[in-house]
Structures are given as structure tokens and as C-alpha cells.
mmCIF file of C-alpha atoms and ligand atoms in Angstrom:
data_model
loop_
_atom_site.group_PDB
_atom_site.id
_atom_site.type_symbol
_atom_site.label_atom_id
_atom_site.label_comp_id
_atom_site.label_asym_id
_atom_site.label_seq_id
_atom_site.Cartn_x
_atom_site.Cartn_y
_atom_site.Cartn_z
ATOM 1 C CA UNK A 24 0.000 0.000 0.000
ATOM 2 C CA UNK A 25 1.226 3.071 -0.862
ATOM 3 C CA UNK A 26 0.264 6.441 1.262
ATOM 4 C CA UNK A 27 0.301 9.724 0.569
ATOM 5 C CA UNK A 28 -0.290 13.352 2.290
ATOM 6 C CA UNK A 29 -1.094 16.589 0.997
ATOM 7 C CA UNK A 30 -0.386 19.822 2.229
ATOM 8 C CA UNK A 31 -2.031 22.852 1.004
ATOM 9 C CA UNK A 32 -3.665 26.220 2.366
ATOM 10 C CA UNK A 33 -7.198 26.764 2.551
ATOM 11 C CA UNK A 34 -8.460 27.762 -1.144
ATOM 12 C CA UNK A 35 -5.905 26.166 -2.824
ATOM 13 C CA UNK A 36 -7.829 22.868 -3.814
ATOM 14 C CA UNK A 37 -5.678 19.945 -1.519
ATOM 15 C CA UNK A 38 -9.168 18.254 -0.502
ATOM 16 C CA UNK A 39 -10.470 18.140 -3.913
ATOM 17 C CA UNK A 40 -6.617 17.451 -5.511
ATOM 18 C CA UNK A 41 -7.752 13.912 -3.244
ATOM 19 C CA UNK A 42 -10.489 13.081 -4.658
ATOM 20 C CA UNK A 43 -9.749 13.870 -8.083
ATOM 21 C CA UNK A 44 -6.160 11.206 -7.569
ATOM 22 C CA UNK A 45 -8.716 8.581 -6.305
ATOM 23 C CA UNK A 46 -10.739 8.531 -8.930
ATOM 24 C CA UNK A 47 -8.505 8.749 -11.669
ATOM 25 C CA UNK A 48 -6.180 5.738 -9.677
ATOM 26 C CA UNK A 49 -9.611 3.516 -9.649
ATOM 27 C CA UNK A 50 -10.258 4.095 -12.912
ATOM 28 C CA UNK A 51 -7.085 2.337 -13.233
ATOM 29 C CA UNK A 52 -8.230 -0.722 -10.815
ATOM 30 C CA UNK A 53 -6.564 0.255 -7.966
ATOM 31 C CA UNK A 54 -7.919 0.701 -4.675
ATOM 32 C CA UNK A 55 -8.360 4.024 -3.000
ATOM 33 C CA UNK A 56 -9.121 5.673 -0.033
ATOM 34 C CA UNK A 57 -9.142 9.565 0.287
ATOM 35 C CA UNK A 58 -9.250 11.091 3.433
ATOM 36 C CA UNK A 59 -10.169 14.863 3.908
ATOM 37 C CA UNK A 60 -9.193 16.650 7.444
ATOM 38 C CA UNK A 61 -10.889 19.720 7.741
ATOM 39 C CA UNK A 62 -9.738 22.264 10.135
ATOM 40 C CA UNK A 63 -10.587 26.137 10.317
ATOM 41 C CA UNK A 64 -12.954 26.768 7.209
ATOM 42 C CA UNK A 65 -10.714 29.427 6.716
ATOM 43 C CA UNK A 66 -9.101 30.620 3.343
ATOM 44 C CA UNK A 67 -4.949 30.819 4.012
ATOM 45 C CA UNK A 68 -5.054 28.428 6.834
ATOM 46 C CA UNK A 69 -3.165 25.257 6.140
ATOM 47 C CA UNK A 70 -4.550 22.250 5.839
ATOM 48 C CA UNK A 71 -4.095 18.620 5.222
ATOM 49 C CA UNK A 72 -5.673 15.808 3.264
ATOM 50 C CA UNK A 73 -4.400 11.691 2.413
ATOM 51 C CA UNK A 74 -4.533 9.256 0.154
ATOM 52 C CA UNK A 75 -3.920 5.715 0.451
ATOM 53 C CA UNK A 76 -3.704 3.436 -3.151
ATOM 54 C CA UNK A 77 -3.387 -0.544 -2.575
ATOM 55 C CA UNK A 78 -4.016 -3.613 -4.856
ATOM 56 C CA UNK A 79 -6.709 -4.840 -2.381
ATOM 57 C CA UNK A 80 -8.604 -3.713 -0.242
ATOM 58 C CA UNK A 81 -7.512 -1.073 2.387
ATOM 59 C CA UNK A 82 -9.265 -2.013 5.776
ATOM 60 C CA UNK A 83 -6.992 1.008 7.711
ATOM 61 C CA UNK A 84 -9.411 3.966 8.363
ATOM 62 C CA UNK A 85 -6.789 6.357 10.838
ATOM 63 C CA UNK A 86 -5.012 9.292 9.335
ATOM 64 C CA UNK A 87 -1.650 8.936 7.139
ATOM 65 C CA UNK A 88 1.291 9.068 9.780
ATOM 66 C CA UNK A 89 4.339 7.835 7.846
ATOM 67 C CA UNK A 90 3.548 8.675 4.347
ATOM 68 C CA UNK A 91 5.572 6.977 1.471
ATOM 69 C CA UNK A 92 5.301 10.562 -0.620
ATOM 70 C CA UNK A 93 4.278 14.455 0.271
ATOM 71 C CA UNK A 94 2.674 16.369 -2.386
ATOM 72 C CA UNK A 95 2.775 20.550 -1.143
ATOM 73 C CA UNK A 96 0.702 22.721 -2.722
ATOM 74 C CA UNK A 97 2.239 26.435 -1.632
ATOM 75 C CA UNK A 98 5.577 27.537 -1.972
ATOM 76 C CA UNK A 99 5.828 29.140 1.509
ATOM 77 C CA UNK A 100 4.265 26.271 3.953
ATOM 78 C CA UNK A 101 7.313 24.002 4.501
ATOM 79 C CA UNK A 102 8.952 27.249 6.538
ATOM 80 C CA UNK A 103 5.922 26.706 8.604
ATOM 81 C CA UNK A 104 4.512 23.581 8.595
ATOM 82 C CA UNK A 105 7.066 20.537 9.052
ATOM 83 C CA UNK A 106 5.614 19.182 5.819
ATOM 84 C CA UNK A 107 7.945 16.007 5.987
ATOM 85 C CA UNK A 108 7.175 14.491 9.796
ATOM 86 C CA UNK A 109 7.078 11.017 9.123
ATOM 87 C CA UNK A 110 7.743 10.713 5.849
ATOM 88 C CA UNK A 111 9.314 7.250 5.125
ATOM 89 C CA UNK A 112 13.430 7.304 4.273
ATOM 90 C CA UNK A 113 13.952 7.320 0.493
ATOM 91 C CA UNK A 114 10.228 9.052 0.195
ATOM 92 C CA UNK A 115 9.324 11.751 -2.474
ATOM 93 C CA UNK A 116 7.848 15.085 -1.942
ATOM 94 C CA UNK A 117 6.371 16.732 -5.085
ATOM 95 C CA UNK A 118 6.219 20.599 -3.864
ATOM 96 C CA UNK A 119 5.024 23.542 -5.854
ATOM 97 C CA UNK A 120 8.833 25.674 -5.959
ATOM 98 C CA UNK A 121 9.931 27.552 -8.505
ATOM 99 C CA UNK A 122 13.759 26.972 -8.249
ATOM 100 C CA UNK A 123 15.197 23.445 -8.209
ATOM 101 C CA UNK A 124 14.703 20.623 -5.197
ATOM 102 C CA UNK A 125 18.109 21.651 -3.789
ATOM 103 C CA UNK A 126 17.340 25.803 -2.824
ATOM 104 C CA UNK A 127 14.060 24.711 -1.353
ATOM 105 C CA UNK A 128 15.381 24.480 1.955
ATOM 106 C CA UNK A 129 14.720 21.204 2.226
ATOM 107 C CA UNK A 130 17.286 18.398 3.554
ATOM 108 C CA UNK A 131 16.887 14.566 4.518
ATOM 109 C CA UNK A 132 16.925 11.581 3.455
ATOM 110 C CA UNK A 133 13.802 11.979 0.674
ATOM 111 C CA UNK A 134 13.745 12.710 -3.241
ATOM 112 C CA UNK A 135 11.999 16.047 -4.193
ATOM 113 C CA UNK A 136 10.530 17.170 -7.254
ATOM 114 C CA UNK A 137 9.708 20.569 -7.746
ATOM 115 C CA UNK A 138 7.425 23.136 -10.002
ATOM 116 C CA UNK A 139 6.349 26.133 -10.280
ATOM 117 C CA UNK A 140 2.173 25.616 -9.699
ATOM 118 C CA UNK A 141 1.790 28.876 -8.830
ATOM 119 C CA UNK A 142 3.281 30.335 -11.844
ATOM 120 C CA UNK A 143 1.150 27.732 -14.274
ATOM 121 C CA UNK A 144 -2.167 27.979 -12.117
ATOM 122 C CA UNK A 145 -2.246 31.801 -12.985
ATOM 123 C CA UNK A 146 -1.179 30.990 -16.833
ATOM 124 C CA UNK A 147 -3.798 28.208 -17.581
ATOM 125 C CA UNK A 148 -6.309 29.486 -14.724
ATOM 126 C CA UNK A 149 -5.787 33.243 -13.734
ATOM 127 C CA UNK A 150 -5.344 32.250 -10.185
ATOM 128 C CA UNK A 151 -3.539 30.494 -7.857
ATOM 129 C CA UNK A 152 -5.313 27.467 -7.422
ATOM 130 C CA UNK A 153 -2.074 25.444 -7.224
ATOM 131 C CA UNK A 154 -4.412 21.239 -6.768
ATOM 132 C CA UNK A 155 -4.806 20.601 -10.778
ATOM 133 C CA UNK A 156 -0.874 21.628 -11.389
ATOM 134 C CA UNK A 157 0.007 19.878 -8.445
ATOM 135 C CA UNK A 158 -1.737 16.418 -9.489
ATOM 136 C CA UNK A 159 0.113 16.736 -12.987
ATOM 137 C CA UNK A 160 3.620 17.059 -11.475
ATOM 138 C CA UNK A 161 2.728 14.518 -8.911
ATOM 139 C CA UNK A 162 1.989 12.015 -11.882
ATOM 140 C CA UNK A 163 4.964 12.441 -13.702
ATOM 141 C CA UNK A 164 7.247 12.289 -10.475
ATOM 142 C CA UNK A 165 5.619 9.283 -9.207
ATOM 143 C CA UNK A 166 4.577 7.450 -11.818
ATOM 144 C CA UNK A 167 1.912 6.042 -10.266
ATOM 145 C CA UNK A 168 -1.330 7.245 -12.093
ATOM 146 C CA UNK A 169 -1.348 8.255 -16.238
ATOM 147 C CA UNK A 170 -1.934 11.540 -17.414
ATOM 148 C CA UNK A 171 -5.084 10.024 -19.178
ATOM 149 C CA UNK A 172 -6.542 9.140 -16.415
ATOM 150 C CA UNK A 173 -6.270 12.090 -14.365
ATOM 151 C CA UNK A 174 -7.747 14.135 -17.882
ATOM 152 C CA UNK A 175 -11.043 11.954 -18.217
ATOM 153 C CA UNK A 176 -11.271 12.131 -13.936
ATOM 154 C CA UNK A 177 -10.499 16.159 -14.090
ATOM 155 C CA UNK A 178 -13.327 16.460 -17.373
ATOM 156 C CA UNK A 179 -15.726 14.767 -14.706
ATOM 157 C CA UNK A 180 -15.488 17.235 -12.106
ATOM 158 C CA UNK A 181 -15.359 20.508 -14.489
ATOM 159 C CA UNK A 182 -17.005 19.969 -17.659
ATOM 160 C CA UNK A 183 -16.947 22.416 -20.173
ATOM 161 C CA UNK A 184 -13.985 25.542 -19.987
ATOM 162 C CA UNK A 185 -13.220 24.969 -16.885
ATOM 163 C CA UNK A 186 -12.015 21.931 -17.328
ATOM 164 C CA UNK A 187 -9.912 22.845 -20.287
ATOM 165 C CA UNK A 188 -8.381 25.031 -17.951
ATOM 166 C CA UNK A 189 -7.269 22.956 -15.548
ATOM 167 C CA UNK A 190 -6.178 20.525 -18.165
ATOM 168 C CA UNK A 191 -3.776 22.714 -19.332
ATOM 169 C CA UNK A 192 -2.680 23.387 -15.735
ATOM 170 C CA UNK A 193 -2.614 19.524 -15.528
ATOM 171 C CA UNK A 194 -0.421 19.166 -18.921
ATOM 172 C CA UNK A 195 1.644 21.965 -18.452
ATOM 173 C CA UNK A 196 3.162 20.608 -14.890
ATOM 174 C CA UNK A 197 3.182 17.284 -16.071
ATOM 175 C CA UNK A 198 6.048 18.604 -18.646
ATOM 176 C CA UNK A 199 7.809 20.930 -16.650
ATOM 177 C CA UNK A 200 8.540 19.218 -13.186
ATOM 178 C CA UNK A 201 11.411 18.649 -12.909
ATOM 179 C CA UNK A 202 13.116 15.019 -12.071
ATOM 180 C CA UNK A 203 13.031 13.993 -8.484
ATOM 181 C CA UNK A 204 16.516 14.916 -6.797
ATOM 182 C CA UNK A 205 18.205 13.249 -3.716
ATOM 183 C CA UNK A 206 18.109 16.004 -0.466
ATOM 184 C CA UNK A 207 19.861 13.795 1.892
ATOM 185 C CA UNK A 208 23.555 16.289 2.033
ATOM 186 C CA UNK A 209 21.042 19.339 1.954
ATOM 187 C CA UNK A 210 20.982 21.401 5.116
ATOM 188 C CA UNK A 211 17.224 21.930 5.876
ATOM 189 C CA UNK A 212 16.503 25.621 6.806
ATOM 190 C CA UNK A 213 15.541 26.779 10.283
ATOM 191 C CA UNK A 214 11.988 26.701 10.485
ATOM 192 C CA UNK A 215 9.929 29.699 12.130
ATOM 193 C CA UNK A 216 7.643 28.846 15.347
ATOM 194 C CA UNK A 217 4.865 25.931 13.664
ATOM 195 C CA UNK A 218 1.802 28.272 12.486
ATOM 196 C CA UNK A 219 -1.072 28.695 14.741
ATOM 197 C CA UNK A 220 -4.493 28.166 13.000
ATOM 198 C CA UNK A 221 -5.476 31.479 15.361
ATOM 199 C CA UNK A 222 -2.410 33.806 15.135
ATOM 200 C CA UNK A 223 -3.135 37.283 14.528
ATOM 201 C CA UNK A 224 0.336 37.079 12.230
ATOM 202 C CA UNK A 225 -0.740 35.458 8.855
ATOM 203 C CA UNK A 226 2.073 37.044 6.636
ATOM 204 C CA UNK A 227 3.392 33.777 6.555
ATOM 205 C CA UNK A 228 0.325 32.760 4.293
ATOM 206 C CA UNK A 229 1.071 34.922 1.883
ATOM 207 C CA UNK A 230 1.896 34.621 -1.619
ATOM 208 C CA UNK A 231 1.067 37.950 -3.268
ATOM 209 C CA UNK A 232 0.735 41.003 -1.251
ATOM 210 C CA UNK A 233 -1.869 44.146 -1.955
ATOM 211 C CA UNK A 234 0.416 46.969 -3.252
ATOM 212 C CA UNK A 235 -1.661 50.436 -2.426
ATOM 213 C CA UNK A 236 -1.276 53.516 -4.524
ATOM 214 C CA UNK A 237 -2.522 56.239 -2.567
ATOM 215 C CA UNK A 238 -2.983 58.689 -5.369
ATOM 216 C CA UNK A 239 -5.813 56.480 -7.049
ATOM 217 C CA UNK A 240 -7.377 55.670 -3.148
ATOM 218 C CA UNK A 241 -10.544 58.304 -2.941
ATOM 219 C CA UNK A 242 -11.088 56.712 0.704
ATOM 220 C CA UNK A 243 -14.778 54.659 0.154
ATOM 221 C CA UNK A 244 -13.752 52.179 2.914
ATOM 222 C CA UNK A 245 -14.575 49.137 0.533
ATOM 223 C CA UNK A 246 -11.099 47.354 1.396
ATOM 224 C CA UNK A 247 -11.797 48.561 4.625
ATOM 225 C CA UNK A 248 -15.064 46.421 5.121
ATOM 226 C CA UNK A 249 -14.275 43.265 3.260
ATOM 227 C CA UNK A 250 -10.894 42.515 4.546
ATOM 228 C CA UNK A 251 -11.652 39.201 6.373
ATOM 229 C CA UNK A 252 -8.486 39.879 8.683
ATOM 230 C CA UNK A 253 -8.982 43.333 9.922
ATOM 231 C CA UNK A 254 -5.657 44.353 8.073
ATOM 232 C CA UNK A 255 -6.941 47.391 6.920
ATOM 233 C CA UNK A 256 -7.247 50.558 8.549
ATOM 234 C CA UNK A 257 -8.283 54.347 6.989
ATOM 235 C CA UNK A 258 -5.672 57.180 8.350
ATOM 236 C CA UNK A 259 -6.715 60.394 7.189
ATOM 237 C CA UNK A 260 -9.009 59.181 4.164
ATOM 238 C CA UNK A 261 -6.346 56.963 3.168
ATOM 239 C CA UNK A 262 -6.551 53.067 3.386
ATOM 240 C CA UNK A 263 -3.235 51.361 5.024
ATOM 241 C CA UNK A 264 -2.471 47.854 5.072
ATOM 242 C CA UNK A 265 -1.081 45.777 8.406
ATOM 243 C CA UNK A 266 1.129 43.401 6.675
ATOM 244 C CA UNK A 267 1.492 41.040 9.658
ATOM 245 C CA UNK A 268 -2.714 40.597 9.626
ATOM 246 C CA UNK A 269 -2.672 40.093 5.743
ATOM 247 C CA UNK A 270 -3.085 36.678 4.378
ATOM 248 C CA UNK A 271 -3.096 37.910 0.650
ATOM 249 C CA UNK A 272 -6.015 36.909 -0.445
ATOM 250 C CA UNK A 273 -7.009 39.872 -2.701
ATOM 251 C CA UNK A 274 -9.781 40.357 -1.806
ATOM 252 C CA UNK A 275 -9.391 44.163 -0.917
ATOM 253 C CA UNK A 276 -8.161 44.280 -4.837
ATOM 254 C CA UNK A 277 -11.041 42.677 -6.021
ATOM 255 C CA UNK A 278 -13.627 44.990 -3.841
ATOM 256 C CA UNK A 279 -11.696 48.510 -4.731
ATOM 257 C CA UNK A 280 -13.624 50.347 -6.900
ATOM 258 C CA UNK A 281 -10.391 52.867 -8.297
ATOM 259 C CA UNK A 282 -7.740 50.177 -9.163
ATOM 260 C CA UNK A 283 -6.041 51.454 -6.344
ATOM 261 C CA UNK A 284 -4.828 47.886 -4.903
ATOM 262 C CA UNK A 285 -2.666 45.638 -7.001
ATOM 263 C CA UNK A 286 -1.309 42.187 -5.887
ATOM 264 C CA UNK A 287 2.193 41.703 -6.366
ATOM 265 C CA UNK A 288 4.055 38.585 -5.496
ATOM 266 C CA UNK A 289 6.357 38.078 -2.753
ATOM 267 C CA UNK A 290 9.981 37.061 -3.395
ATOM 268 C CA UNK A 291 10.656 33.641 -2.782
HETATM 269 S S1 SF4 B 19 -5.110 40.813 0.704
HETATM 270 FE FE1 SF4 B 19 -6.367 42.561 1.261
HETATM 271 S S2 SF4 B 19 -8.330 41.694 1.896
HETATM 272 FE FE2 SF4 B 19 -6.851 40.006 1.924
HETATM 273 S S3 SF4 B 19 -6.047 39.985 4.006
HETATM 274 FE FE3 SF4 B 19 -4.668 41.300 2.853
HETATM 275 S S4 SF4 B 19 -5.436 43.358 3.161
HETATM 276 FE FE4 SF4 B 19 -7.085 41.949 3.752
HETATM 277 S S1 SF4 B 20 -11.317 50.297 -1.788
HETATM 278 FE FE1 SF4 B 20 -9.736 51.346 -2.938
HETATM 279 S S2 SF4 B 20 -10.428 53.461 -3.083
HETATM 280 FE FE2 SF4 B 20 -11.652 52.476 -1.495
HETATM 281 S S3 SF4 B 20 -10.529 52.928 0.415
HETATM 282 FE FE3 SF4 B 20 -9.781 50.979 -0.318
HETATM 283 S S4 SF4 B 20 -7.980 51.478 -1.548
HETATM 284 FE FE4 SF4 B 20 -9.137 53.357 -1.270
#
């Protein structure tokens, strides 16, 4: 039996990433069982999901512990989040990273594959939505479920344009990630304190940040009232941003009625 964890933040598709690889592995005759934790419904906070594939039967039913592969979906958790606890010696992590296995800070005695999800979810989808990428990479690295497979199981769940979307998400990692490399002489980095799910900091979460130009801000409070984190506060008809309470969501960019909030992304 082979088991499998996913890491991913809320929004970013992990859960559904799951059930997508199930389907598309018994469609292949293998048996599956995907297993959804859900923590915080909130969007940023990270969460978890597993998969376990076997040739018979799987009678198990507790979470994955000592996973034989990690699939992360963001590019910023594994400072956070000590996305390889338990992973089995000689195990794989597939992780959404736009540089090569060796700078992702990553060390032990694993294989990692890398790609940049982020970069193709906003190609093929417009936004980061990192699980259809992520299931193409994790295909080609592993080699254990065809691209064909996860195409007629990803046309199931989003018929129509959608789904050509995230095909081409789907295709696009497939192609680019890159070969699995050995970490075992890396030197992992220092990891911050482990997130907490309630921490007022979230600027850990964040991928892209809101970039405010104050000239275009006419002071309507929109940001103001939608930020879901408080992060924004008006100083003299002017909207700032507290970094350390934004989770980058975009919303505020969405809900500002001047262009006057872009989203830029952070530097990895
Ligand atoms: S991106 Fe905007 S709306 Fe989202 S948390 Fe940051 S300031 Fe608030
Ligand atoms: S929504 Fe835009 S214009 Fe309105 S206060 Fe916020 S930044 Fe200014």
C-alpha cells in the first residue's frame, strides 16, 4: 500500500486534488481511499488531506502518519509547517517551488521534485489554485497514475472551460517538473515557530501582497469592510495595510472600486 499526504492552504484545492487522484487511480483498478481533514474553514489556513492506493482492499481507516510521498501545494508552507514528519526514508515530496529541489530548503533523506504551480495555475487558470498543477507534477514524479486518467477524472469534475483550464494546468506541470533529486547532504533551513491556526500574524500565508497607490485611493472604505483579517485601517481618508494581519487573499483588490490595490508577489 502506498500512502500519501497533501499539504495545502485553505483555497488552494488539496481536498479536492484527493479526490480527483482517487478517482482517476480507480479508474485504473486500484484501490483508494481519500481522506479529507478539515480544520478552520478558513481561506490561508493550512490544511491537510491523504490518500492511500493498494491492490486490495484497504481495511486502515486512521489518518496517514508515515507517508511513502508528500505532495505541497504552496511555496511558503514548509517554513511553517514541518511538511515532511514522518515521511518514510527514500520518500518523495512533489512541492510547488519555482527553483530546483536543492534551494528549497529542504534536507533529509527523501527525493523532491519541484514546479512552479503557482506560476502555471495563474497561466492556464488566472489564479492560484495550485491542486490541478500539483496532481500533474505529482503524476509524472511518481509514476503512479497516467496523465489520461487524471484528464477523463479532471473532465468529470469541471465539464466544459473549466475543465480545459485545468487541463492545461494539468499538462503543463506534467512537462515541466522537474526530475526527483536526492536532499539527503542538503541542510534543511531553520523553520519559524509551527503556524497557529489562530495567530493574529498570517504574513506567513502569503503569496502575493496588496500593493496600495494612494494617489488612485478616494477613501470609500470598501477594502476597509471586506478585509476578512482586519488588516486594513483608513488614516486620514487613506486606506493602510497591516502586513502582519494580511493573508493575501485579494480580496481588498477585487472589492476597490479605483484600481487602487494591485497584488504583487512576494519574493521567494
Ligand atoms: S489581501 Fe487585502 S483583503 Fe486580503 S487579508 Fe490582505 S489586506 Fe485583507
Ligand atoms: S477600496 Fe480602494 S479606493 Fe476604497 S478605500 Fe480601499 S484602496 Fe481606497
Amino acid at each position: 500500500m502506498i500512502e500519501v499526504r497533501f499539504h495545502g492552504r485553505g483555497g488552494q484545492g488539496a481536498v479536492t486534488a484527493v479526490r480527483i487522484l482517487a478517482s482517476a487511480l480507480y479508474l485504473e483498478g486500484k484501490y483508494t481511499q481519500a481522506i479529507p481533514m478539515y480544520g478552520t474553514e478558513r481561506r490561508g489556513a493550512p490544511v491537510v488531506a491523504f490518500l492511500r492506493i493498494g491492490e486490495s482492499r484497504i481495511n486502515e481507516r486512521d489518518l496517514v502518519h508515515n507517508p511513502d510521498i508528500v505532495v505541497v501545494l504552496d511555496p511558503l508552507l514548509s517554513r511553517t509547517v514541518p511538511v515532511t514528519d514522518g515521511l518514510k526514508e527514500g520518500g518523495l515530496i512533489v512541492m510547488n517551488f519555482p527553483k530546483p529541489g536543492n534551494e528549497a530548503g529542504i534536507g533529509g533523506r527523501f527525493r523532491l521534485a519541484t514546479v512552479d504551480a503557482t506560476g502555471i495555475a495563474l497561466e492556464a487558470l488566472g489564479r492560484p489554485i495550485t491542486n490541478t498543477a500539483m496532481l500533474g507534477a505529482f503524476a509524472k514524479a511518481s509514476g503512479l497514475v497516467s496523465l489520461e486518467s487524471l484528464e477523463k477524472t479532471l473532465l468529470e469534475q469541471w465539464p466544459g472551460r473549466l475543465g480545459e483550464m485545468n487541463l492545461r494546468a494539468l499538462r503543463t506541470a506534467y512537462e515541466r517538473v522537474t526530475p526527483p533529486v536526492d536532499v539527503s547532504g542538503i541542510q534543511a533551513l531553520g523553520k519559524r515557530p509551527q503556524e497557529e491556526i489562530f495567530s493574529r500574524d498570517v504574513s506567513s500565508w502569503r503569496i502575493f501582497k496588496p500593493q496600495l497607490d494612494e494617489g488612485r485611493c478616494v477613501g470609500c472604505r470598501r477594502c476597509y469592510i471586506y478585509c476578512p483579517e482586519v488588516a486594513i485601517s483608513m488614516t486620514q481618508g487613506k486606506a493602510r495595510v497591516d502586513y502582519s494581519s494580511c493573508k493575501g487573499c485579494g480580496i481588498c483588490g477585487e472589492e476597490c472600486p479605483t484600481g487602487a490595490i494591485s497584488m504583487i508577489q512576494e519574493v521567494l
